[in-house]
Amino acid sequence: MLLIHCPYCQEERPELEFRNAGEAHIERPKDIAAISDEEFEKFFFIRTNPKGVTYERWRHIHGCARFFNAVRDTVSDRFVITYKAGEPRVQVERGEDGMLKIKGAAQ
């Protein structure tokens, strides 16, 4: 079973306590009624689906019920880091060993 760290509760909990809420750091339209159908389709339906690093929103539904962001490697299904919603995007890089790490962090 996968363990996910909640940045609000400050503990690792089983994945069954969480729900994936889609891609993180998506800029939402200021006035959604004013955008075209094509712009709405792009915002609402079109998402990246990369192999490797992905930025996701998660919700701790059986805990604090808060949303947070996570950086996950879709190849290994390993969470690199989780951080509070509203915080800037964390930059990651693949090390010489092939593992993802936070960019600029000490080994």
Short mmCIF file of N, CA and C in Angstrom, two decimals:
data_model
loop_
_atom_site.label_atom_id
_atom_site.label_comp_id
_atom_site.label_asym_id
_atom_site.label_seq_id
_atom_site.Cartn_x
_atom_site.Cartn_y
_atom_site.Cartn_z
N MET A 1 0.83 -1.17 0.00
CA MET A 1 0.00 0.00 0.00
C MET A 1 0.88 1.24 0.00
N LEU A 2 0.44 2.22 -0.75
CA LEU A 2 1.14 3.48 -0.87
C LEU A 2 0.87 4.34 0.36
N LEU A 3 1.90 4.98 0.89
CA LEU A 3 1.74 5.94 1.98
C LEU A 3 1.93 7.34 1.42
N ILE A 4 1.04 8.25 1.79
CA ILE A 4 1.09 9.62 1.30
C ILE A 4 1.22 10.55 2.50
N HIS A 5 2.14 11.50 2.40
CA HIS A 5 2.37 12.46 3.47
C HIS A 5 1.41 13.63 3.30
N CYS A 6 0.60 13.91 4.31
CA CYS A 6 -0.28 15.08 4.30
C CYS A 6 0.49 16.26 4.89
N PRO A 7 0.68 17.34 4.12
CA PRO A 7 1.44 18.48 4.65
C PRO A 7 0.71 19.26 5.73
N TYR A 8 -0.57 19.03 5.89
CA TYR A 8 -1.34 19.71 6.95
C TYR A 8 -1.33 18.88 8.23
N CYS A 9 -1.61 17.59 8.13
CA CYS A 9 -1.62 16.71 9.31
C CYS A 9 -0.21 16.36 9.75
N GLN A 10 0.77 16.53 8.86
CA GLN A 10 2.17 16.23 9.13
C GLN A 10 2.39 14.76 9.49
N GLU A 11 1.73 13.87 8.73
CA GLU A 11 1.95 12.44 8.93
C GLU A 11 1.68 11.70 7.64
N GLU A 12 2.27 10.51 7.53
CA GLU A 12 2.02 9.64 6.39
C GLU A 12 0.84 8.75 6.71
N ARG A 13 -0.09 8.66 5.75
CA ARG A 13 -1.30 7.88 5.93
C ARG A 13 -1.49 7.00 4.70
N PRO A 14 -2.25 5.91 4.80
CA PRO A 14 -2.48 5.03 3.65
C PRO A 14 -3.24 5.74 2.53
N GLU A 15 -2.95 5.35 1.32
CA GLU A 15 -3.56 6.00 0.15
C GLU A 15 -5.09 5.94 0.16
N LEU A 16 -5.67 5.01 0.86
CA LEU A 16 -7.13 4.90 0.92
C LEU A 16 -7.78 6.11 1.59
N GLU A 17 -7.00 6.89 2.34
CA GLU A 17 -7.53 8.09 2.99
C GLU A 17 -7.57 9.30 2.06
N PHE A 18 -7.03 9.16 0.86
CA PHE A 18 -6.87 10.29 -0.05
C PHE A 18 -7.61 10.06 -1.37
N ARG A 19 -7.87 11.17 -2.07
CA ARG A 19 -8.43 11.11 -3.42
C ARG A 19 -7.64 12.04 -4.31
N ASN A 20 -7.32 11.55 -5.50
CA ASN A 20 -6.66 12.37 -6.49
C ASN A 20 -7.68 13.35 -7.05
N ALA A 21 -7.30 14.62 -7.14
CA ALA A 21 -8.22 15.65 -7.62
C ALA A 21 -7.73 16.27 -8.92
N GLY A 22 -6.89 15.56 -9.66
CA GLY A 22 -6.46 16.04 -10.97
C GLY A 22 -5.15 16.79 -10.96
N GLU A 23 -4.92 17.44 -12.07
CA GLU A 23 -3.67 18.16 -12.30
C GLU A 23 -3.59 19.41 -11.42
N ALA A 24 -2.42 19.68 -10.90
CA ALA A 24 -2.20 20.86 -10.04
C ALA A 24 -1.70 22.03 -10.87
N HIS A 25 -1.79 23.21 -10.29
CA HIS A 25 -1.25 24.45 -10.85
C HIS A 25 -1.89 24.82 -12.18
N ILE A 26 -3.18 24.59 -12.30
CA ILE A 26 -3.91 24.98 -13.51
C ILE A 26 -4.48 26.38 -13.27
N GLU A 27 -4.23 27.27 -14.22
CA GLU A 27 -4.76 28.62 -14.10
C GLU A 27 -6.21 28.63 -14.54
N ARG A 28 -7.07 28.95 -13.61
CA ARG A 28 -8.49 28.98 -13.90
C ARG A 28 -8.89 30.33 -14.48
N PRO A 29 -9.82 30.36 -15.45
CA PRO A 29 -10.24 31.64 -16.04
C PRO A 29 -10.85 32.58 -15.00
N LYS A 30 -10.57 33.86 -15.15
CA LYS A 30 -11.12 34.86 -14.22
C LYS A 30 -12.63 34.98 -14.39
N ASP A 31 -13.09 35.01 -15.64
CA ASP A 31 -14.52 35.12 -15.95
C ASP A 31 -14.89 33.98 -16.89
N ILE A 32 -15.27 32.87 -16.34
CA ILE A 32 -15.51 31.67 -17.14
C ILE A 32 -16.66 31.85 -18.14
N ALA A 33 -17.60 32.72 -17.84
CA ALA A 33 -18.72 32.96 -18.75
C ALA A 33 -18.29 33.70 -20.02
N ALA A 34 -17.14 34.38 -19.96
CA ALA A 34 -16.69 35.19 -21.08
C ALA A 34 -15.77 34.44 -22.05
N ILE A 35 -15.37 33.22 -21.73
CA ILE A 35 -14.43 32.52 -22.60
C ILE A 35 -15.18 31.73 -23.67
N SER A 36 -14.47 31.43 -24.75
CA SER A 36 -15.07 30.68 -25.87
C SER A 36 -15.25 29.21 -25.49
N ASP A 37 -16.01 28.50 -26.30
CA ASP A 37 -16.20 27.06 -26.07
C ASP A 37 -14.88 26.32 -26.16
N GLU A 38 -14.01 26.73 -27.09
CA GLU A 38 -12.71 26.08 -27.26
C GLU A 38 -11.81 26.31 -26.04
N GLU A 39 -11.84 27.53 -25.51
CA GLU A 39 -11.06 27.84 -24.30
C GLU A 39 -11.60 27.07 -23.10
N PHE A 40 -12.93 26.96 -23.01
CA PHE A 40 -13.54 26.21 -21.92
C PHE A 40 -13.17 24.73 -22.02
N GLU A 41 -13.20 24.17 -23.22
CA GLU A 41 -12.82 22.77 -23.41
C GLU A 41 -11.38 22.54 -22.97
N LYS A 42 -10.49 23.44 -23.38
CA LYS A 42 -9.07 23.31 -23.00
C LYS A 42 -8.90 23.36 -21.49
N PHE A 43 -9.59 24.31 -20.83
CA PHE A 43 -9.49 24.44 -19.38
C PHE A 43 -10.10 23.25 -18.65
N PHE A 44 -11.28 22.83 -19.07
CA PHE A 44 -12.05 21.85 -18.31
C PHE A 44 -11.67 20.40 -18.59
N PHE A 45 -11.31 20.08 -19.84
CA PHE A 45 -11.11 18.68 -20.22
C PHE A 45 -9.67 18.29 -20.55
N ILE A 46 -8.91 19.19 -21.13
CA ILE A 46 -7.58 18.82 -21.64
C ILE A 46 -6.55 18.92 -20.53
N ARG A 47 -5.90 17.80 -20.26
CA ARG A 47 -4.87 17.73 -19.22
C ARG A 47 -3.63 17.03 -19.77
N THR A 48 -2.50 17.35 -19.18
CA THR A 48 -1.28 16.64 -19.57
C THR A 48 -1.32 15.26 -18.94
N ASN A 49 -0.65 14.34 -19.53
CA ASN A 49 -0.58 12.98 -19.00
C ASN A 49 0.84 12.46 -19.22
N PRO A 50 1.81 13.07 -18.54
CA PRO A 50 3.21 12.74 -18.82
C PRO A 50 3.65 11.40 -18.23
N LYS A 51 4.64 10.85 -18.88
CA LYS A 51 5.33 9.70 -18.30
C LYS A 51 6.50 10.30 -17.54
N GLY A 52 6.51 10.12 -16.23
CA GLY A 52 7.56 10.72 -15.41
C GLY A 52 6.97 11.66 -14.38
N VAL A 53 7.48 12.88 -14.33
CA VAL A 53 7.08 13.85 -13.31
C VAL A 53 5.68 14.39 -13.61
N THR A 54 4.83 14.35 -12.60
CA THR A 54 3.51 14.95 -12.71
C THR A 54 3.19 15.71 -11.44
N TYR A 55 2.48 16.83 -11.61
CA TYR A 55 2.05 17.66 -10.49
C TYR A 55 0.56 17.45 -10.32
N GLU A 56 0.15 17.00 -9.13
CA GLU A 56 -1.24 16.64 -8.89
C GLU A 56 -1.80 17.32 -7.66
N ARG A 57 -3.13 17.45 -7.64
CA ARG A 57 -3.86 17.91 -6.44
C ARG A 57 -4.41 16.65 -5.78
N TRP A 58 -4.31 16.61 -4.48
CA TRP A 58 -4.86 15.49 -3.72
C TRP A 58 -5.71 16.07 -2.59
N ARG A 59 -6.63 15.27 -2.09
CA ARG A 59 -7.44 15.68 -0.94
C ARG A 59 -7.41 14.59 0.11
N HIS A 60 -7.16 14.98 1.33
CA HIS A 60 -7.11 14.05 2.46
C HIS A 60 -8.54 13.89 2.99
N ILE A 61 -9.34 13.10 2.30
CA ILE A 61 -10.77 13.05 2.60
C ILE A 61 -11.10 12.39 3.93
N HIS A 62 -10.28 11.46 4.39
CA HIS A 62 -10.55 10.80 5.68
C HIS A 62 -9.63 11.32 6.78
N GLY A 63 -9.20 12.55 6.62
CA GLY A 63 -8.34 13.20 7.61
C GLY A 63 -8.78 14.63 7.77
N CYS A 64 -7.91 15.55 7.40
CA CYS A 64 -8.20 16.97 7.55
C CYS A 64 -9.13 17.51 6.47
N ALA A 65 -9.37 16.74 5.42
CA ALA A 65 -10.26 17.10 4.29
C ALA A 65 -9.72 18.24 3.45
N ARG A 66 -8.45 18.57 3.58
CA ARG A 66 -7.87 19.70 2.83
C ARG A 66 -7.20 19.21 1.55
N PHE A 67 -7.14 20.12 0.58
CA PHE A 67 -6.44 19.87 -0.67
C PHE A 67 -4.97 20.23 -0.51
N PHE A 68 -4.11 19.49 -1.19
CA PHE A 68 -2.69 19.81 -1.23
C PHE A 68 -2.13 19.37 -2.58
N ASN A 69 -0.92 19.78 -2.87
CA ASN A 69 -0.26 19.41 -4.12
C ASN A 69 0.78 18.33 -3.86
N ALA A 70 1.04 17.57 -4.91
CA ALA A 70 2.05 16.51 -4.81
C ALA A 70 2.82 16.42 -6.11
N VAL A 71 4.09 16.08 -6.00
CA VAL A 71 4.90 15.77 -7.17
C VAL A 71 5.10 14.26 -7.12
N ARG A 72 4.72 13.59 -8.22
CA ARG A 72 4.79 12.13 -8.25
C ARG A 72 5.44 11.67 -9.54
N ASP A 73 6.18 10.59 -9.47
CA ASP A 73 6.79 9.96 -10.64
C ASP A 73 5.82 8.88 -11.12
N THR A 74 5.24 9.06 -12.30
CA THR A 74 4.25 8.10 -12.79
C THR A 74 4.87 6.77 -13.19
N VAL A 75 6.17 6.75 -13.39
CA VAL A 75 6.85 5.49 -13.75
C VAL A 75 6.96 4.58 -12.53
N SER A 76 7.41 5.14 -11.40
CA SER A 76 7.60 4.33 -10.19
C SER A 76 6.42 4.45 -9.22
N ASP A 77 5.52 5.41 -9.46
CA ASP A 77 4.39 5.73 -8.59
C ASP A 77 4.86 6.28 -7.24
N ARG A 78 6.09 6.75 -7.18
CA ARG A 78 6.69 7.30 -5.96
C ARG A 78 6.37 8.78 -5.83
N PHE A 79 5.94 9.18 -4.63
CA PHE A 79 5.72 10.59 -4.33
C PHE A 79 7.07 11.21 -3.98
N VAL A 80 7.42 12.29 -4.66
CA VAL A 80 8.68 12.99 -4.40
C VAL A 80 8.50 13.92 -3.21
N ILE A 81 7.40 14.70 -3.24
CA ILE A 81 7.12 15.66 -2.19
C ILE A 81 5.64 16.02 -2.25
N THR A 82 5.09 16.37 -1.10
CA THR A 82 3.76 16.96 -1.03
C THR A 82 3.92 18.33 -0.37
N TYR A 83 3.06 19.26 -0.77
CA TYR A 83 3.14 20.61 -0.20
C TYR A 83 1.75 21.25 -0.22
N LYS A 84 1.59 22.25 0.62
CA LYS A 84 0.28 22.87 0.82
C LYS A 84 -0.22 23.57 -0.43
N ALA A 85 -1.53 23.55 -0.61
CA ALA A 85 -2.16 24.26 -1.72
C ALA A 85 -1.83 25.74 -1.61
N GLY A 86 -1.60 26.38 -2.74
CA GLY A 86 -1.27 27.79 -2.76
C GLY A 86 0.22 28.07 -2.73
N GLU A 87 1.03 27.08 -2.35
CA GLU A 87 2.48 27.26 -2.38
C GLU A 87 2.98 27.13 -3.81
N PRO A 88 4.10 27.77 -4.14
CA PRO A 88 4.61 27.69 -5.51
C PRO A 88 5.00 26.26 -5.90
N ARG A 89 4.99 26.02 -7.19
CA ARG A 89 5.37 24.72 -7.76
C ARG A 89 6.81 24.37 -7.34
N VAL A 90 6.99 23.18 -6.82
CA VAL A 90 8.32 22.70 -6.42
C VAL A 90 9.02 22.14 -7.66
N GLN A 91 10.24 22.57 -7.88
CA GLN A 91 11.00 22.08 -9.03
C GLN A 91 11.76 20.81 -8.66
N VAL A 92 11.69 19.81 -9.52
CA VAL A 92 12.39 18.56 -9.28
C VAL A 92 13.29 18.23 -10.47
N GLU A 93 14.24 17.36 -10.22
CA GLU A 93 15.15 16.90 -11.27
C GLU A 93 15.48 15.44 -11.04
N ARG A 94 15.85 14.75 -12.11
CA ARG A 94 16.21 13.35 -12.01
C ARG A 94 17.71 13.26 -11.76
N GLY A 95 18.08 12.59 -10.68
CA GLY A 95 19.48 12.45 -10.32
C GLY A 95 20.19 11.40 -11.17
N GLU A 96 21.47 11.26 -10.97
CA GLU A 96 22.27 10.28 -11.72
C GLU A 96 21.80 8.86 -11.48
N ASP A 97 21.19 8.63 -10.30
CA ASP A 97 20.69 7.29 -9.98
C ASP A 97 19.30 7.04 -10.57
N GLY A 98 18.75 8.04 -11.29
CA GLY A 98 17.45 7.89 -11.91
C GLY A 98 16.28 8.29 -11.02
N MET A 99 16.56 8.59 -9.77
CA MET A 99 15.49 8.97 -8.83
C MET A 99 15.24 10.47 -8.91
N LEU A 100 13.99 10.85 -8.70
CA LEU A 100 13.63 12.26 -8.68
C LEU A 100 13.98 12.86 -7.33
N LYS A 101 14.44 14.10 -7.35
CA LYS A 101 14.75 14.80 -6.11
C LYS A 101 14.38 16.26 -6.29
N ILE A 102 14.25 16.97 -5.19
CA ILE A 102 13.92 18.38 -5.22
C ILE A 102 15.13 19.13 -5.75
N LYS A 103 14.90 19.97 -6.74
CA LYS A 103 15.99 20.72 -7.38
C LYS A 103 16.68 21.62 -6.37
N GLY A 104 17.99 21.51 -6.31
CA GLY A 104 18.79 22.34 -5.40
C GLY A 104 18.89 21.80 -3.99
N ALA A 105 18.18 20.71 -3.68
CA ALA A 105 18.23 20.15 -2.32
C ALA A 105 19.52 19.35 -2.14
N ALA A 106 20.03 19.36 -0.93
CA ALA A 106 21.24 18.59 -0.62
C ALA A 106 20.90 17.10 -0.66
N GLN A 107 21.89 16.31 -1.01
CA GLN A 107 21.69 14.86 -1.12
C GLN A 107 21.50 14.21 0.21
#
